[in-house]
Short mmCIF file of C-alpha atoms and ligand atoms in Angstrom, two decimals:
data_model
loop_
_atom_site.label_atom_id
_atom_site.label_comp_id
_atom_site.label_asym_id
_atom_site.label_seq_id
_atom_site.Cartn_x
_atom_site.Cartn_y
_atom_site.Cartn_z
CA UNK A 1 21.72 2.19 10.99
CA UNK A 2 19.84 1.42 14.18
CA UNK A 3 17.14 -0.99 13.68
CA UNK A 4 14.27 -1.84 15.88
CA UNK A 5 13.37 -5.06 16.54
CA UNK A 6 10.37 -6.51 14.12
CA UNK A 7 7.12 -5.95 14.13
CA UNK A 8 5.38 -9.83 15.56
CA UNK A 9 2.53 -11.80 15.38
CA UNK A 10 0.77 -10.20 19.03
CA UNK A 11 1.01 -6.73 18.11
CA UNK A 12 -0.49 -7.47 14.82
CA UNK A 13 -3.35 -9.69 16.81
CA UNK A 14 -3.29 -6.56 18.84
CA UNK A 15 -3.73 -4.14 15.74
CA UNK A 16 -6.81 -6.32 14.36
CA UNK A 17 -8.66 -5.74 17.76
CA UNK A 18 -8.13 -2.43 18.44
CA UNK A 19 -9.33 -2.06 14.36
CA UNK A 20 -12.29 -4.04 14.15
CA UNK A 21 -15.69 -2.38 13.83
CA UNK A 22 -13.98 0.43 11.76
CA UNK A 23 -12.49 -1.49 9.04
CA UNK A 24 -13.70 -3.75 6.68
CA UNK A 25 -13.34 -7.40 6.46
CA UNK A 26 -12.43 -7.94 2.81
CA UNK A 27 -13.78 -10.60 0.72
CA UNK A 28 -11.64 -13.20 -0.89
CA UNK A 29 -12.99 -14.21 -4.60
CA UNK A 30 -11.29 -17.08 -6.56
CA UNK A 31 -10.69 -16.00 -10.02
CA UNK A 32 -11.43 -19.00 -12.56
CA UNK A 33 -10.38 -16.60 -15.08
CA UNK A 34 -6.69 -17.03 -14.14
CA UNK A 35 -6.20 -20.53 -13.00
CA UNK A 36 -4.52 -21.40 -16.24
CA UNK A 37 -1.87 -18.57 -15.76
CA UNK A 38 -0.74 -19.63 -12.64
CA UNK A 39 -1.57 -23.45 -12.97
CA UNK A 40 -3.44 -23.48 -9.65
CA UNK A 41 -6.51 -22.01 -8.31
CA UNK A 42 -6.05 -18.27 -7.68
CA UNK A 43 -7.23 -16.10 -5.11
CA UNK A 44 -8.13 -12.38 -5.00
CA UNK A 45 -8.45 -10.58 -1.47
CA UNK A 46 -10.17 -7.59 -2.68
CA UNK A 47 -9.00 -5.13 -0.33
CA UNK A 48 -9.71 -1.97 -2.69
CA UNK A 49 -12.89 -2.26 -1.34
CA UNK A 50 -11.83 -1.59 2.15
CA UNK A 51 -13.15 1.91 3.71
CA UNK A 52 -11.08 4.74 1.59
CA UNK A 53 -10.23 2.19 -1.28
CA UNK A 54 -7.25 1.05 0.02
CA UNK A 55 -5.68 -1.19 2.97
CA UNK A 56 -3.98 2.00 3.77
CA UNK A 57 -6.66 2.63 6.29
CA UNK A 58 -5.69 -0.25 8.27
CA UNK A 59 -2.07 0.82 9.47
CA UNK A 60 -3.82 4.48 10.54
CA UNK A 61 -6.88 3.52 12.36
CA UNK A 62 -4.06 1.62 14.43
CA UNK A 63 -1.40 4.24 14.50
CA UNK A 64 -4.08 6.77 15.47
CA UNK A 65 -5.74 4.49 18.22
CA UNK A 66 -2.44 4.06 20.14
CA UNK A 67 -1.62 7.80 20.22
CA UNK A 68 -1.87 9.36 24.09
CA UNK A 69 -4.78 11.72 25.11
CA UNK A 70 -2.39 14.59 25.01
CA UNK A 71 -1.32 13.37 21.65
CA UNK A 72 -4.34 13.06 19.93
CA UNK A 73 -5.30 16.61 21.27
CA UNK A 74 -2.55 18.08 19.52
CA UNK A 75 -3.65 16.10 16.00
CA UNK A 76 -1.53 14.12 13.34
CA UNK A 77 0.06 15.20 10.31
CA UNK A 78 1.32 13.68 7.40
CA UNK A 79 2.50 14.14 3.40
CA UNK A 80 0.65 12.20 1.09
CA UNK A 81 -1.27 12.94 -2.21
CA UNK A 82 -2.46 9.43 -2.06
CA UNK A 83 -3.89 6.35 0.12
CA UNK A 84 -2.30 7.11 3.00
CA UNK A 85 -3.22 10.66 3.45
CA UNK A 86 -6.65 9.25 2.78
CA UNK A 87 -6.23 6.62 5.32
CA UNK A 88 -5.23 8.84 7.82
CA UNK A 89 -7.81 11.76 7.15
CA UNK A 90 -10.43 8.96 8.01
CA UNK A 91 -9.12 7.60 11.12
CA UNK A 92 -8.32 11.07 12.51
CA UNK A 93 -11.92 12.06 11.58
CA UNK A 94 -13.35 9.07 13.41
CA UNK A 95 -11.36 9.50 16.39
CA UNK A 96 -11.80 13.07 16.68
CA UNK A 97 -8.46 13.62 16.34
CA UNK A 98 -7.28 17.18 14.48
CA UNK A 99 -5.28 16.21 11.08
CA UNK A 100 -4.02 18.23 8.80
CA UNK A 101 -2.21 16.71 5.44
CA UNK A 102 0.56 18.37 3.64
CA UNK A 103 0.90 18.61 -0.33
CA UNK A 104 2.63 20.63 -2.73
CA UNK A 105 0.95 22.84 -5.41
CA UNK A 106 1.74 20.30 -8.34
CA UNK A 107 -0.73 17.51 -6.43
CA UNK A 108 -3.95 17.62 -9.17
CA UNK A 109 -6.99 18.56 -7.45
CA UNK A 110 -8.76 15.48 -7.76
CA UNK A 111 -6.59 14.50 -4.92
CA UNK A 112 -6.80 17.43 -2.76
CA UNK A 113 -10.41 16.71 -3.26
CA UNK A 114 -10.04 13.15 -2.03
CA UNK A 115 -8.30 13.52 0.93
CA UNK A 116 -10.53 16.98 1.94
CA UNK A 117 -13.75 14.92 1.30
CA UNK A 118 -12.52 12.47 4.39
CA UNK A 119 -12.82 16.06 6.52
CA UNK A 120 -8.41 16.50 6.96
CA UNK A 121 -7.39 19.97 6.50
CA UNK A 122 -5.07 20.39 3.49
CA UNK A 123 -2.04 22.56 3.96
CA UNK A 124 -0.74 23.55 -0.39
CA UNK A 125 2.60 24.69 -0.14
CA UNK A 126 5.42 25.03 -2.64
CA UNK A 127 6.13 23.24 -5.85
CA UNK A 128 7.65 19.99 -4.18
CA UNK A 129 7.33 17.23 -2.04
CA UNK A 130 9.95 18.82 0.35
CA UNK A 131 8.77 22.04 0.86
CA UNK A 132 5.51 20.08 2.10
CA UNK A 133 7.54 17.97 4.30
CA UNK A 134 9.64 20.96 5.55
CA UNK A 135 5.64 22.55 7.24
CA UNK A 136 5.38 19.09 8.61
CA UNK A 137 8.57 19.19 10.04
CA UNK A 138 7.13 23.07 11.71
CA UNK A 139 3.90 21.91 12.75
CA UNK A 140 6.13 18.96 14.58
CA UNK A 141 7.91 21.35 16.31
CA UNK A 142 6.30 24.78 17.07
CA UNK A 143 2.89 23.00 17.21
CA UNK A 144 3.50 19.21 19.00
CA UNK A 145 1.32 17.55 16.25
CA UNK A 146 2.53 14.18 15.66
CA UNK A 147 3.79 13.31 12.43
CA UNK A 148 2.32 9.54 11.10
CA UNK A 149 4.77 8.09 8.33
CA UNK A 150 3.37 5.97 5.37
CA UNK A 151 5.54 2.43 5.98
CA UNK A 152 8.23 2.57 8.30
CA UNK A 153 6.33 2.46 11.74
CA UNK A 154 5.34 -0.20 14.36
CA UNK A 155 1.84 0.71 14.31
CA UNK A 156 1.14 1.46 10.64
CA UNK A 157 3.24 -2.01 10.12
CA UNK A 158 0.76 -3.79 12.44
CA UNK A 159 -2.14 -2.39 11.20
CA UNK A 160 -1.65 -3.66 7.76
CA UNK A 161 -0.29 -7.29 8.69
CA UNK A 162 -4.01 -7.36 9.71
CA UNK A 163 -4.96 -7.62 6.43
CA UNK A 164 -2.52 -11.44 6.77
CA UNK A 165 -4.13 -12.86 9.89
CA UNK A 166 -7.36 -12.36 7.73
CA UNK A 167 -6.02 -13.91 4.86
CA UNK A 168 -4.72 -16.73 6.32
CA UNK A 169 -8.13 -17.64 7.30
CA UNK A 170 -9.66 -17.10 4.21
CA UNK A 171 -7.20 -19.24 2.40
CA UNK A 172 -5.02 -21.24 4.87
CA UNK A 173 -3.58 -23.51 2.66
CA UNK A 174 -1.77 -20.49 -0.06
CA UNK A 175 1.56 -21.30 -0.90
CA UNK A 176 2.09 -18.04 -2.83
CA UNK A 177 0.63 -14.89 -1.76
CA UNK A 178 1.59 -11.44 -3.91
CA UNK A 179 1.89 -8.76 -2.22
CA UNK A 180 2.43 -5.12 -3.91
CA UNK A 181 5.45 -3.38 -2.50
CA UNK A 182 6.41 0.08 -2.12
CA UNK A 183 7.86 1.16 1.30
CA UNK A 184 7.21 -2.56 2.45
CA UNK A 185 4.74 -1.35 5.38
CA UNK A 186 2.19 -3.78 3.64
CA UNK A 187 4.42 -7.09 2.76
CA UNK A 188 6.43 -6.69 6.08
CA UNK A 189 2.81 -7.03 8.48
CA UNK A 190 1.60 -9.75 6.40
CA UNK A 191 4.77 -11.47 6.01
CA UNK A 192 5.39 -11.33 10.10
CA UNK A 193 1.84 -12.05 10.18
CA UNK A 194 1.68 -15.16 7.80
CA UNK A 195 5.42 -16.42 8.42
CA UNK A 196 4.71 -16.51 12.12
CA UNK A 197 1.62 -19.14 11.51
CA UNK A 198 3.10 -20.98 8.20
CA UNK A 199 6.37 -20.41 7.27
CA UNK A 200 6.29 -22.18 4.20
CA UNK A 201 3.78 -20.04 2.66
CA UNK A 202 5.85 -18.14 -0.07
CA UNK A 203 5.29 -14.57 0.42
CA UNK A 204 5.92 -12.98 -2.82
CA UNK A 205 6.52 -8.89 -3.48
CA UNK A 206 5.79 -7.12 -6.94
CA UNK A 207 6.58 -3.50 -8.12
CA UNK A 208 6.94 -1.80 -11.26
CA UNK A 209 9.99 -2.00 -12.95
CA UNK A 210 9.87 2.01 -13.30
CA UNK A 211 11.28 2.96 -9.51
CA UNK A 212 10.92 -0.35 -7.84
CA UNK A 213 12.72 1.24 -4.47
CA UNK A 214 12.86 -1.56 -2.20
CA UNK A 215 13.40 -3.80 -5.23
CA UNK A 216 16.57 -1.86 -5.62
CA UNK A 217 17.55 -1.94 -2.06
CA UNK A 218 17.59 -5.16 -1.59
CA UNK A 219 19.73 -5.72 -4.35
CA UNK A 220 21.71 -3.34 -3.02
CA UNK A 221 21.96 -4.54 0.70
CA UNK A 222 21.18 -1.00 2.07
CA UNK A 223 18.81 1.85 1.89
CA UNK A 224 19.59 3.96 -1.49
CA UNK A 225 18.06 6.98 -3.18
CA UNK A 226 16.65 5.25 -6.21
CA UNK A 227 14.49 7.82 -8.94
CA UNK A 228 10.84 8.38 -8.99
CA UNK A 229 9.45 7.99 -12.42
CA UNK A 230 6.24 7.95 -13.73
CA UNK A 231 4.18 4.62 -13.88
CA UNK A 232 0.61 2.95 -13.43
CA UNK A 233 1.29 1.85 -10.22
CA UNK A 234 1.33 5.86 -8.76
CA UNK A 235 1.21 4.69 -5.21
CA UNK A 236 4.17 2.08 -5.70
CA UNK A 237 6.39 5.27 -5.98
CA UNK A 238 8.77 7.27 -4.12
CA UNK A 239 11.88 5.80 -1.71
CA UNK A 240 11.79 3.40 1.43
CA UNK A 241 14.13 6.13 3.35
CA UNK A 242 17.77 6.16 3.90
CA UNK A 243 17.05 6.02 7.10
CA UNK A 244 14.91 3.00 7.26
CA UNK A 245 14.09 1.56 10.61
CA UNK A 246 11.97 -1.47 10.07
CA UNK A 247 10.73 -2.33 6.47
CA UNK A 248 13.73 -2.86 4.64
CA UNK A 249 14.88 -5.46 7.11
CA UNK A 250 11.82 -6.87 7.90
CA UNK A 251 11.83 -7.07 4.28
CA UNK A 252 14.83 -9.04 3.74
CA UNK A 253 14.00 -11.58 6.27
CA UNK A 254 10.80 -12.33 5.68
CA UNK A 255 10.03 -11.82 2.35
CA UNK A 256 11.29 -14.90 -0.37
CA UNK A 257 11.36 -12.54 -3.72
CA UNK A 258 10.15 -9.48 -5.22
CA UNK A 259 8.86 -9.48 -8.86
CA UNK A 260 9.37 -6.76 -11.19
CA UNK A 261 6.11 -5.93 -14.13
CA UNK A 262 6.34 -3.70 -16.81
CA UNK A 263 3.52 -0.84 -17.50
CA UNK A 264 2.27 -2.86 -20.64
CA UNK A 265 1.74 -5.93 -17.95
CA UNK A 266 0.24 -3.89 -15.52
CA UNK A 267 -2.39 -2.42 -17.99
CA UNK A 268 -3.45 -5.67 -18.81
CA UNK A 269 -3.55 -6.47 -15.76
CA UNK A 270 -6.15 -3.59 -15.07
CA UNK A 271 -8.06 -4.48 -18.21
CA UNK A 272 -8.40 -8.53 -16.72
CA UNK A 273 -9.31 -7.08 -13.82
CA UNK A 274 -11.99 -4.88 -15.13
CA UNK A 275 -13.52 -7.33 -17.82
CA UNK A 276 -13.26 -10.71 -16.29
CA UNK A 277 -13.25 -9.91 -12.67
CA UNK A 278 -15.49 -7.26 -13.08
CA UNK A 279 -13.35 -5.02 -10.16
CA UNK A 280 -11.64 -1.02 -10.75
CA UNK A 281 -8.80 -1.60 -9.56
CA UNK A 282 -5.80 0.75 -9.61
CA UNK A 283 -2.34 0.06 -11.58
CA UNK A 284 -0.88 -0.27 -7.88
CA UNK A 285 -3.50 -2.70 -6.49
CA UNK A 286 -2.97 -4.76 -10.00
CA UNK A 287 0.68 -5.71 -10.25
CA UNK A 288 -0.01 -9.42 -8.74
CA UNK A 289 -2.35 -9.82 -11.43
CA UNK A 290 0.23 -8.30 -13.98
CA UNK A 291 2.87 -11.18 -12.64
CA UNK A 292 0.36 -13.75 -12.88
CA UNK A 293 -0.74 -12.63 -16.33
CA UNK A 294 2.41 -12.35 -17.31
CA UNK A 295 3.50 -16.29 -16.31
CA UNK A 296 5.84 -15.13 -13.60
CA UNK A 297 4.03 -16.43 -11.34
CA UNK A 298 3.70 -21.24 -10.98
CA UNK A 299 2.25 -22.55 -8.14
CA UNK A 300 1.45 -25.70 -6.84
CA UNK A 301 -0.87 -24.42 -4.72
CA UNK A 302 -3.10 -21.89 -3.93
CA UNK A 303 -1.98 -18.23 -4.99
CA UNK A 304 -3.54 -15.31 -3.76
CA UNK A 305 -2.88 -11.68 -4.91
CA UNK A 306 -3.69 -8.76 -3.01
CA UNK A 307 -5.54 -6.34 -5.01
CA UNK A 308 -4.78 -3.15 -2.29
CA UNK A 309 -6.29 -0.10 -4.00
CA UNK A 310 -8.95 1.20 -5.83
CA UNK A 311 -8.34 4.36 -6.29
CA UNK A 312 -7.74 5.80 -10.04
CA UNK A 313 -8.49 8.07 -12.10
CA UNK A 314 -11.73 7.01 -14.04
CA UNK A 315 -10.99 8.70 -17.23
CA UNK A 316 -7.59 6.86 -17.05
CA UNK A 317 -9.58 3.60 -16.51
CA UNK A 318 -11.46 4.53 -19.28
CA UNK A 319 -8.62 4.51 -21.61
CA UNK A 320 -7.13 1.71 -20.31
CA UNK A 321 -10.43 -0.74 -20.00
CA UNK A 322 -11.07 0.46 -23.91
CA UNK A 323 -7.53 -1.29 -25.11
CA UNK A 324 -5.85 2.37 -25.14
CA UNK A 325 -1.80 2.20 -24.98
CA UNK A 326 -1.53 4.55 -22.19
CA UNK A 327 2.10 5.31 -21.78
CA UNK A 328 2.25 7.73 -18.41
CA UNK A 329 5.93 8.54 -18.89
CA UNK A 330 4.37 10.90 -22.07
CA UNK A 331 2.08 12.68 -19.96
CA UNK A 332 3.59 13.45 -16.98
CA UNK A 333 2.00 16.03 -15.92
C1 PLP B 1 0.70 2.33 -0.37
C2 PLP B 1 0.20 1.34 -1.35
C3 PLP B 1 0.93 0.17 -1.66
C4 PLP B 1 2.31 -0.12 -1.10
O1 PLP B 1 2.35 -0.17 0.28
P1 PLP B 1 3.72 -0.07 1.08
O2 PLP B 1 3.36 -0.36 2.49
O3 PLP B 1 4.24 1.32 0.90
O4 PLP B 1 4.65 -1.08 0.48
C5 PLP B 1 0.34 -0.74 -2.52
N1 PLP B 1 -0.85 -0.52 -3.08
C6 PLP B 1 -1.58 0.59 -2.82
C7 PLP B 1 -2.90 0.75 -3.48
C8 PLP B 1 -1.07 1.55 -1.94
O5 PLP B 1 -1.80 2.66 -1.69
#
């Protein structure tokens, strides 16, 4: 393994400048609602409201902006059913940059229709995740489009430690702030970008228990293929890669724990979210709140969790909002 060096505080500072004006700034709201569960006042930076419904946009809009001329002629590509092909559909479309996202033929439409409605071309092809990646991989090489990963990239990293430098100034006294964790693109910019201004701000990741990848790394001590399975949190899922450049170590340095919630936690969590906070959030962008809920979470000092996405399925809110048990793992689809 050949690791780059980490991702710091100026290219983040960087990031925010060469972002502003096409992201949001999202609001911070403190949640009186939870204060008991955590035994200090609670914070929520409400980044599903960011452009696209998820902080996803950040890391793009950067990754996009520092392509060449002749790069950004040729266009981006990427595999995502989710936030990040979202993300980057956007910031290609606003920098006039060509971008055309890859998905297999299992991806509901819904999605499809997502990601086409921010003006990407989407490429169906096969009945997997690999046979997607494998027209990437083509459109790399006969084509010289550039291929933008989810997490593990200096620019998308920078991009979303943004979404740190702001909260730091929102709330620069938090001692915990939750961060959820996937690939670790998101808790490794605001960790560098926190850590770097006050280290003794705990910095705090949470996952699902069902496939908690880096979770499982760490433990680990290396990169390892750990099993997708189905869960609330849908954009928590999938590995960091075995050949992980940046997020898994970033990860261990800078990050003090990561907290594991279970899909009954994280329901509830949406449900709080819904009827006290009055936000649709989705399972991903709720697993602070789960931890906090939950009384994993003591503090004493400010705690803020990130609530990163807003995108779900309303009929699954529905169910969820009305008390339903809904238990994904049944009906996978
Ligand atoms: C992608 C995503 C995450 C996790 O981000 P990573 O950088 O992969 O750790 C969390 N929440 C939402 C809503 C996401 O879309």
């Amino acid at each position: 393994m050949s690791e780059e060096p980490f991702v710091g505080p100026e290219e983040i500072r960087s990031a925010r400048r060469t972002i502003a004006g096409t992201t949001r700034l999202t609001p911070v709201d403190r949640s009186a609602a939870l204060e008991n569960s955590a035994g200090s006042p609670v914070y929520l930076k409400l980044e599903h409201m960011q452009v696209t419904g998820s902080f996803k946009l950040r890391g793009a809009m950067n990754a996009v902006a520092n392509l060449s001329e002749s790069e950004k002629a040729r266009g981006v590509v990427g595999v995502s059913t989710g936030n990040h092909g979202r993300g980057l559909a956007f910031a290609a479309r606003a920098a006039r940059v060509p971008c055309i996202i890859c998905m297999s033929s299992l991806v509901p439409q819904a999605k499809i229709d997502g990601i086409r409605a921010q003006g990407a071309e989407v490429r169906i092809l096969g009945k997997s995740q690999d046979e997607a990646q494998q027209e990437v991989d083509r459109l790399v090489r006969d084509e010289g489009m550039v291929m933008i990963p989810p997490f593990d990239h200096r620019d998308i990293i920078a991009g979303q430690g943004t979404l740190g430098l702001e909260l730091l100034e929102q709330v620069p006294d938090a001692e915990i702030v939750l961060v959820p964790v996937s690939g670790g693109g998101l808790i490794s910019g605001v960790a560098a970008a926190i850590k770097a201004q006050r280290p003794q701000t705990r910095i705090v990741g949470v996952s699902m228990e069902r496939g908690a990848a880096m979770y499982q790394c760490q433990k680990a001590d290396k990169p390892i293929p750990v099993e997708e399975l189905p869960t609330l949190a849908d954009s928590l899922g999938g590995g960091i890669g075995l050949d992980n450049q940046l997020t898994f170590a970033m990860t261990r340095e800078l990050v003090d724990e990561i907290l594991l919630v279970s899909e009954t936690e994280i329901a509830a969590a949406i449900r709080h979210i819904y009827w006290q906070e009055r936000q649709i959030v989705e399972g991903s962008g709720a697993v602070g709140v789960a931890a906090i809920l939950a009384g994993k979470v003591q503090a004493a000092g400010p705690v803020v969790a990130v609530l990163s996405g807003g995108n779900i399925d309303m009929n699954q809110h529905y169910r969820i909002a009305s008390g339903e048990d809904v238990d994904v793992s049944k009906e996978a689809a």
